[in-house]
Amino acid sequence: MIGERRRLRGVVAPPAVVPLTPDDVPRLRLDRPSGEIAVVEQVAAYPGRAVWAPATLEYVVLAPWRHRPEIAHLAEISTGRHAAALVAEAIGRCRAAGDALVLLIEMDERRSTGFHARAGLAPLEQIVTYELDLRQVPAAPTTRLRFERADPARRDHLEALLRLDHSSFPWLWRNSAAEFSAYARLLGVRLLLGFDGAVPVAYVGVTSFAGWGHLDRIAVDPVRQGAGFGQEALAQAVQTLAGLGARRVGLSTQDDNGRSRRLYERFGFRRLPDNDYALFAASLRAPAPLPLPLPLPLLLPSPKRSN
Ligand SMILES: CC(C)(COP(=O)(O)OP(=O)(O)OC[C@H]1O[C@@H](n2cnc3c(N)ncnc32)[C@H](O)[C@@H]1OP(=O)(O)O)[C@@H](O)C(=O)NCCC(=O)NCCS
């Protein structure tokens, strides 16, 4: 009996976890430089998901992932011993909000498998990174495709970008129209559409930084893949960045995306394992297709000329 009482006295009850509202944010001890205003905005813009423990000041803040409100990104998890319990609570709130997926990206952090299991997260994808030294590998000239700078504010460009993107990328990685617009406005970003005749068959997105560049996106229409257009699009992306002063180009892709990895490696990209990172997720419901702005054109053969 005495032993039982001691054990009970030694048990620390978990702190109460409650919804985090914008009004609560000034009470948190934030550990990021962007600070209070940014967190207030984040909590207000994506309501009903963030949580905190008033007794310990631990908190979890979520944000839509890459302008995809149905994918909740665990943007901030405060350090503390109840972090997994807080994440589990936040995941429950995302489920109630109707989200499809809750995503955790571990770049610098390396949380334990025990943490992920307690939080309700499972490994989703491993991301591998590559780099190309432009001083050693000259970019090959493009041949068949004609590349044009793409502007998502133009309806025809946005439709082409979305159609190529949604038909080639898996659901998780698809860009919404809002993501394309926000991305194209970022400093140093160039979006290019590759045309075969008048038909857009590929697109690339790159960002130019001081002395280096990043390949953010590359996609080829699935029915035109395996004909060398990917290599042409990659060469165009690298040339564009080289023209903007890049001496090296970085990129990342999914570990199991063999097709893209072979393309990059054939081109001369080398692995940078130190920059690899992992995605964990809680899958909450079956994903729905992303909306397209215009009805898809009918995929009928063009009528034969009679003369
Ligand atoms: C990755 C991706 C851009 C490659 O595009 P692609 O047009 O198929 O690329 P290529 O045609 O240049 O090369 C692909 C294959 O076709 C082969 N190929 C190239 N030219 C060819 C030709 N004329 N005839 C037959 N095969 C050819 C290549 O050898 C290569 O074979 P491999 O995969 O066995 O190595 C495309 O698969 C894609 O859009 N994937 C979805 C989006 C994505 O995953 N993007 C990258 C992630 S960040």
Short mmCIF file of C-alpha atoms and ligand atoms in Angstrom, two decimals:
data_model
loop_
_atom_site.label_atom_id
_atom_site.label_comp_id
_atom_site.label_asym_id
_atom_site.label_seq_id
_atom_site.Cartn_x
_atom_site.Cartn_y
_atom_site.Cartn_z
CA MET A 1 0.00 0.00 0.00
CA ILE A 2 2.76 2.44 0.97
CA GLY A 3 4.66 1.69 -2.23
CA GLU A 4 1.48 2.30 -4.26
CA ARG A 5 0.93 5.73 -2.61
CA ARG A 6 4.53 6.77 -3.37
CA ARG A 7 4.16 5.77 -6.95
CA LEU A 8 0.96 7.78 -7.26
CA ARG A 9 2.60 10.80 -5.65
CA GLY A 10 5.47 10.54 -8.18
CA VAL A 11 3.12 10.68 -11.20
CA VAL A 12 3.15 14.07 -12.92
CA ALA A 13 -0.22 14.82 -14.49
CA PRO A 14 0.13 16.14 -18.07
CA PRO A 15 -0.70 19.85 -18.34
CA ALA A 16 -4.06 20.91 -19.75
CA VAL A 17 -3.80 21.56 -23.50
CA VAL A 18 -6.18 24.22 -24.84
CA PRO A 19 -6.74 26.05 -28.15
CA LEU A 20 -4.27 28.86 -28.82
CA THR A 21 -5.95 32.11 -29.90
CA PRO A 22 -4.26 35.31 -31.17
CA ASP A 23 -4.95 36.89 -27.74
CA ASP A 24 -2.88 34.17 -26.03
CA VAL A 25 0.23 34.67 -28.18
CA PRO A 26 1.78 37.54 -26.09
CA ARG A 27 1.96 35.11 -23.14
CA LEU A 28 4.14 32.61 -25.03
CA ARG A 29 7.92 32.62 -24.86
CA LEU A 30 8.60 32.43 -28.57
CA ASP A 31 11.85 31.05 -29.84
CA ARG A 32 11.94 32.44 -33.33
CA PRO A 33 13.14 35.80 -34.61
CA SER A 34 9.99 36.70 -36.58
CA GLY A 35 8.27 36.79 -33.20
CA GLU A 36 4.89 37.68 -31.90
CA ILE A 37 3.25 39.52 -34.81
CA ALA A 38 3.99 36.72 -37.25
CA VAL A 39 2.58 34.08 -34.89
CA VAL A 40 -0.54 36.18 -34.16
CA GLU A 41 -1.12 36.47 -37.93
CA GLN A 42 -0.50 32.75 -38.46
CA VAL A 43 -2.94 31.71 -35.72
CA ALA A 44 -5.60 34.16 -36.95
CA ALA A 45 -5.21 33.15 -40.62
CA TYR A 46 -5.49 29.39 -39.97
CA PRO A 47 -7.88 29.20 -37.01
CA GLY A 48 -8.92 26.23 -34.93
CA ARG A 49 -5.66 24.23 -35.08
CA ALA A 50 -3.00 25.77 -32.81
CA VAL A 51 -2.79 24.64 -29.18
CA TRP A 52 -0.87 25.50 -26.02
CA ALA A 53 -0.41 24.41 -22.45
CA PRO A 54 -0.87 27.51 -20.22
CA ALA A 55 0.87 25.78 -17.30
CA THR A 56 4.14 25.14 -19.16
CA LEU A 57 3.82 27.69 -22.01
CA GLU A 58 4.47 24.94 -24.57
CA TYR A 59 2.74 25.53 -27.90
CA VAL A 60 2.16 24.19 -31.41
CA VAL A 61 1.41 26.53 -34.34
CA LEU A 62 0.21 25.32 -37.75
CA ALA A 63 0.04 26.94 -41.18
CA PRO A 64 -1.33 25.85 -44.57
CA TRP A 65 1.41 24.04 -46.43
CA ARG A 66 2.44 25.88 -49.61
CA HIS A 67 -1.00 27.55 -50.01
CA ARG A 68 -2.75 24.19 -49.57
CA PRO A 69 -5.21 24.78 -46.67
CA GLU A 70 -6.18 21.09 -46.67
CA ILE A 71 -2.58 20.24 -45.68
CA ALA A 72 -1.74 21.54 -42.21
CA HIS A 73 1.97 22.08 -41.66
CA LEU A 74 3.27 21.86 -38.09
CA ALA A 75 5.12 25.14 -38.50
CA GLU A 76 6.33 25.48 -34.90
CA ILE A 77 6.60 23.03 -32.05
CA SER A 78 8.06 24.55 -28.89
CA THR A 79 10.66 22.55 -27.06
CA GLY A 80 9.36 20.86 -23.94
CA ARG A 81 8.57 17.43 -22.63
CA HIS A 82 4.89 17.49 -23.60
CA ALA A 83 5.52 18.34 -27.26
CA ALA A 84 4.20 15.00 -28.56
CA ALA A 85 0.97 15.34 -26.54
CA LEU A 86 0.46 18.87 -27.88
CA VAL A 87 1.02 17.71 -31.47
CA ALA A 88 -1.48 14.86 -30.96
CA GLU A 89 -4.03 17.40 -29.69
CA ALA A 90 -3.36 19.71 -32.68
CA ILE A 91 -3.80 16.78 -35.09
CA GLY A 92 -7.20 16.09 -33.52
CA ARG A 93 -8.17 19.71 -34.10
CA CYS A 94 -7.02 19.51 -37.75
CA ARG A 95 -9.21 16.43 -38.19
CA ALA A 96 -12.17 18.36 -36.77
CA ALA A 97 -11.38 21.24 -39.18
CA GLY A 98 -11.65 18.81 -42.12
CA ASP A 99 -7.96 18.82 -43.14
CA ALA A 100 -6.68 15.94 -45.26
CA LEU A 101 -3.13 15.72 -43.91
CA VAL A 102 -0.96 17.08 -41.11
CA LEU A 103 2.67 17.43 -42.14
CA LEU A 104 5.88 17.71 -40.14
CA ILE A 105 9.10 18.59 -41.95
CA GLU A 106 12.25 17.69 -40.06
CA MET A 107 15.19 19.54 -41.55
CA ASP A 108 17.52 20.39 -38.69
CA GLU A 109 15.56 18.60 -35.98
CA ARG A 110 15.94 14.86 -35.49
CA ARG A 111 13.07 13.78 -33.26
CA SER A 112 12.87 10.21 -32.00
CA THR A 113 10.59 7.50 -33.40
CA GLY A 114 8.96 7.47 -29.95
CA PHE A 115 8.04 11.13 -30.39
CA HIS A 116 6.46 10.51 -33.79
CA ALA A 117 4.51 7.49 -32.53
CA ARG A 118 3.17 9.38 -29.48
CA ALA A 119 2.21 12.36 -31.63
CA GLY A 120 0.41 10.19 -34.20
CA LEU A 121 2.85 10.85 -37.05
CA ALA A 122 4.29 8.30 -39.47
CA PRO A 123 7.23 8.61 -41.91
CA LEU A 124 5.93 9.92 -45.25
CA GLU A 125 8.84 10.76 -47.52
CA GLN A 126 12.59 11.12 -47.47
CA ILE A 127 13.93 14.10 -49.42
CA VAL A 128 17.36 13.86 -51.03
CA THR A 129 19.40 16.85 -52.16
CA TYR A 130 21.79 17.41 -55.06
CA GLU A 131 24.20 20.04 -56.29
CA LEU A 132 25.75 20.83 -59.67
CA ASP A 133 29.06 22.69 -59.95
CA LEU A 134 28.60 24.86 -63.04
CA ARG A 135 32.34 25.41 -63.38
CA GLN A 136 32.77 21.75 -64.24
CA VAL A 137 29.63 20.88 -66.20
CA PRO A 138 28.67 23.22 -69.03
CA ALA A 139 24.91 23.25 -69.67
CA ALA A 140 23.83 21.52 -72.87
CA PRO A 141 21.99 23.72 -75.36
CA THR A 142 18.28 23.15 -75.73
CA THR A 143 17.06 22.00 -79.11
CA ARG A 144 13.40 21.18 -79.70
CA LEU A 145 11.50 23.10 -77.01
CA ARG A 146 10.96 26.86 -77.09
CA PHE A 147 10.97 28.35 -73.58
CA GLU A 148 8.91 31.37 -72.61
CA ARG A 149 8.82 33.17 -69.28
CA ALA A 150 5.55 32.20 -67.60
CA ASP A 151 3.35 34.60 -65.69
CA PRO A 152 0.64 33.00 -63.50
CA ALA A 153 -1.32 36.28 -63.71
CA ARG A 154 -1.98 35.32 -67.36
CA ARG A 155 -4.90 32.92 -67.53
CA ASP A 156 -3.43 30.83 -70.39
CA HIS A 157 -0.09 30.49 -68.59
CA LEU A 158 -1.75 29.60 -65.27
CA GLU A 159 -3.90 26.99 -66.94
CA ALA A 160 -0.89 25.43 -68.69
CA LEU A 161 1.17 25.45 -65.47
CA LEU A 162 -1.62 23.87 -63.43
CA ARG A 163 -2.37 21.23 -66.04
CA LEU A 164 1.28 20.19 -66.36
CA ASP A 165 1.78 20.33 -62.61
CA HIS A 166 -1.32 18.38 -61.57
CA SER A 167 -0.90 15.69 -64.21
CA SER A 168 2.78 15.04 -63.42
CA PHE A 169 3.19 15.51 -59.64
CA PRO A 170 1.59 13.30 -56.99
CA TRP A 171 -1.17 14.91 -54.88
CA LEU A 172 1.12 16.01 -52.04
CA TRP A 173 3.42 18.01 -54.30
CA ARG A 174 0.84 19.70 -56.53
CA ASN A 175 0.90 23.48 -56.65
CA SER A 176 -2.34 25.35 -56.13
CA ALA A 177 -3.07 28.47 -58.22
CA ALA A 178 -2.36 30.55 -55.09
CA GLU A 179 1.02 28.86 -54.67
CA PHE A 180 2.01 29.59 -58.29
CA SER A 181 1.03 33.26 -57.88
CA ALA A 182 2.88 33.68 -54.57
CA TYR A 183 5.91 31.78 -55.86
CA ALA A 184 6.18 33.84 -59.05
CA ARG A 185 6.22 37.05 -56.96
CA LEU A 186 9.23 35.94 -54.89
CA LEU A 187 12.47 37.79 -55.53
CA GLY A 188 14.77 35.91 -57.92
CA VAL A 189 12.10 33.46 -59.15
CA ARG A 190 11.67 32.61 -62.83
CA LEU A 191 8.97 30.32 -64.14
CA LEU A 192 9.41 29.03 -67.69
CA LEU A 193 7.03 27.13 -69.93
CA GLY A 194 8.51 24.85 -72.60
CA PHE A 195 6.51 24.68 -75.85
CA ASP A 196 6.64 21.96 -78.48
CA GLY A 197 5.23 23.99 -81.36
CA ALA A 198 2.27 25.73 -79.76
CA VAL A 199 1.73 23.10 -77.06
CA PRO A 200 3.09 23.60 -73.52
CA VAL A 201 4.75 20.28 -72.58
CA ALA A 202 7.08 21.21 -69.71
CA TYR A 203 7.71 23.82 -67.07
CA VAL A 204 10.54 24.73 -64.73
CA GLY A 205 10.79 27.06 -61.75
CA VAL A 206 14.13 28.40 -60.52
CA THR A 207 15.31 30.87 -57.90
CA SER A 208 18.45 32.94 -58.38
CA PHE A 209 20.46 33.80 -55.26
CA ALA A 210 23.81 35.59 -54.97
CA GLY A 211 26.28 33.35 -56.81
CA TRP A 212 24.06 30.26 -56.82
CA GLY A 213 20.64 29.06 -57.87
CA HIS A 214 17.99 26.53 -56.95
CA LEU A 215 15.86 24.36 -59.22
CA ASP A 216 12.49 24.48 -57.47
CA ARG A 217 10.26 22.67 -59.96
CA ILE A 218 10.57 20.63 -63.13
CA ALA A 219 7.73 18.77 -64.82
CA VAL A 220 6.98 17.26 -68.21
CA ASP A 221 3.52 16.31 -69.47
CA PRO A 222 3.23 12.59 -68.58
CA VAL A 223 2.23 11.64 -72.13
CA ARG A 224 5.41 13.35 -73.45
CA GLN A 225 7.84 11.92 -70.89
CA GLY A 226 10.72 9.63 -71.89
CA ALA A 227 11.51 11.62 -75.05
CA GLY A 228 14.27 13.87 -73.71
CA PHE A 229 12.09 16.89 -72.84
CA GLY A 230 13.03 16.56 -69.16
CA GLN A 231 16.68 16.87 -70.04
CA GLU A 232 15.98 19.90 -72.25
CA ALA A 233 13.95 21.56 -69.50
CA LEU A 234 16.73 20.86 -66.98
CA ALA A 235 19.35 22.30 -69.35
CA GLN A 236 17.20 25.41 -69.80
CA ALA A 237 16.81 25.84 -66.03
CA VAL A 238 20.56 25.50 -65.48
CA GLN A 239 21.35 27.92 -68.34
CA THR A 240 18.89 30.44 -66.95
CA LEU A 241 20.53 30.30 -63.52
CA ALA A 242 24.04 30.43 -65.03
CA GLY A 243 22.97 33.54 -66.97
CA LEU A 244 21.88 35.12 -63.67
CA GLY A 245 25.34 34.51 -62.15
CA ALA A 246 25.00 31.06 -60.53
CA ARG A 247 28.20 29.06 -60.10
CA ARG A 248 26.35 26.14 -58.55
CA VAL A 249 22.78 24.85 -58.64
CA GLY A 250 21.01 23.00 -55.83
CA LEU A 251 17.83 20.93 -55.88
CA SER A 252 15.92 18.34 -53.91
CA THR A 253 13.65 15.46 -54.85
CA GLN A 254 11.91 12.50 -53.28
CA ASP A 255 14.16 9.57 -52.41
CA ASP A 256 11.92 7.20 -54.38
CA ASN A 257 11.61 9.46 -57.46
CA GLY A 258 13.99 7.34 -59.52
CA ARG A 259 13.13 9.01 -62.80
CA SER A 260 14.10 12.50 -61.63
CA ARG A 261 17.16 11.22 -59.79
CA ARG A 262 18.47 9.48 -62.92
CA LEU A 263 17.86 12.69 -64.89
CA TYR A 264 19.83 14.81 -62.40
CA GLU A 265 22.66 12.31 -62.03
CA ARG A 266 23.03 11.89 -65.79
CA PHE A 267 23.26 15.67 -66.06
CA GLY A 268 26.14 15.79 -63.55
CA PHE A 269 24.37 16.61 -60.25
CA ARG A 270 26.08 15.14 -57.17
CA ARG A 271 24.39 14.08 -53.93
CA LEU A 272 24.61 16.36 -50.87
CA PRO A 273 23.50 13.91 -48.14
CA ASP A 274 24.07 16.44 -45.31
CA ASN A 275 21.10 18.51 -46.58
CA ASP A 276 18.64 15.60 -46.84
CA TYR A 277 15.51 15.83 -44.72
CA ALA A 278 12.39 13.87 -43.81
CA LEU A 279 8.62 14.37 -43.96
CA PHE A 280 6.28 12.85 -41.38
CA ALA A 281 2.50 12.97 -41.57
CA ALA A 282 -0.84 12.08 -40.06
CA SER A 283 -3.26 11.15 -42.83
CA LEU A 284 -6.77 12.29 -41.85
CA ARG A 285 -8.94 11.68 -44.90
CA ALA A 286 -8.78 10.70 -48.58
CA PRO A 287 -7.42 13.61 -50.63
CA ALA A 288 -9.67 15.43 -53.09
CA PRO A 289 -8.39 16.73 -56.45
CA LEU A 290 -7.14 20.32 -56.57
CA PRO A 291 -9.32 22.79 -58.47
CA LEU A 292 -8.28 23.94 -61.94
CA PRO A 293 -9.27 27.47 -63.07
CA LEU A 294 -10.65 26.48 -66.47
CA PRO A 295 -12.29 23.36 -67.88
CA LEU A 296 -9.69 21.06 -69.45
CA PRO A 297 -9.68 21.15 -73.24
CA LEU A 298 -11.06 18.03 -74.92
CA LEU A 299 -8.23 15.66 -75.76
CA LEU A 300 -9.50 14.88 -79.26
CA PRO A 301 -7.27 14.50 -82.30
CA SER A 302 -7.26 17.65 -84.45
CA PRO A 303 -9.56 17.32 -87.50
CA LYS A 304 -7.80 16.19 -90.71
CA ARG A 305 -7.63 18.74 -93.51
CA SER A 306 -9.72 17.69 -96.52
CA ASN A 307 -7.49 19.30 -99.14
C1 LIG B 1 11.38 13.93 -63.90
C2 LIG B 1 10.78 14.31 -65.26
C3 LIG B 1 10.80 15.84 -65.36
C4 LIG B 1 11.62 13.70 -66.38
O1 LIG B 1 11.05 14.12 -67.62
P1 LIG B 1 11.25 13.26 -68.98
O2 LIG B 1 10.77 14.09 -70.10
O3 LIG B 1 10.66 11.91 -68.83
O4 LIG B 1 12.85 13.18 -69.01
P2 LIG B 1 13.75 12.58 -70.19
O5 LIG B 1 12.88 12.12 -71.30
O6 LIG B 1 14.79 13.57 -70.51
O7 LIG B 1 14.42 11.34 -69.49
C5 LIG B 1 13.59 10.31 -68.93
C6 LIG B 1 13.95 8.95 -69.51
O8 LIG B 1 13.68 8.91 -70.90
C7 LIG B 1 14.85 8.48 -71.58
N1 LIG B 1 14.90 9.18 -72.86
C8 LIG B 1 15.40 10.41 -73.08
N2 LIG B 1 15.29 10.72 -74.38
C9 LIG B 1 14.69 9.66 -74.98
C10 LIG B 1 14.29 9.38 -76.31
N3 LIG B 1 14.50 10.23 -77.29
N4 LIG B 1 13.66 8.21 -76.54
C11 LIG B 1 13.44 7.33 -75.55
N5 LIG B 1 13.81 7.54 -74.28
C12 LIG B 1 14.42 8.68 -74.01
C13 LIG B 1 15.98 8.86 -70.70
O9 LIG B 1 17.12 8.05 -70.94
C14 LIG B 1 15.38 8.60 -69.35
O10 LIG B 1 15.42 7.24 -69.02
P3 LIG B 1 15.60 6.76 -67.50
O11 LIG B 1 14.49 7.38 -66.68
O12 LIG B 1 15.50 5.28 -67.57
O13 LIG B 1 16.93 7.25 -67.08
C15 LIG B 1 9.35 13.76 -65.41
O14 LIG B 1 9.37 12.38 -65.13
C16 LIG B 1 8.31 14.43 -64.53
O15 LIG B 1 7.72 15.44 -64.90
N6 LIG B 1 8.06 13.84 -63.33
C17 LIG B 1 7.01 14.35 -62.42
C18 LIG B 1 7.46 15.60 -61.74
C19 LIG B 1 8.72 15.34 -60.95
O16 LIG B 1 8.83 14.33 -60.28
N7 LIG B 1 9.67 16.29 -61.00
C20 LIG B 1 10.93 16.18 -60.32
C21 LIG B 1 10.78 16.19 -58.86
S1 LIG B 1 11.42 17.63 -58.16
#
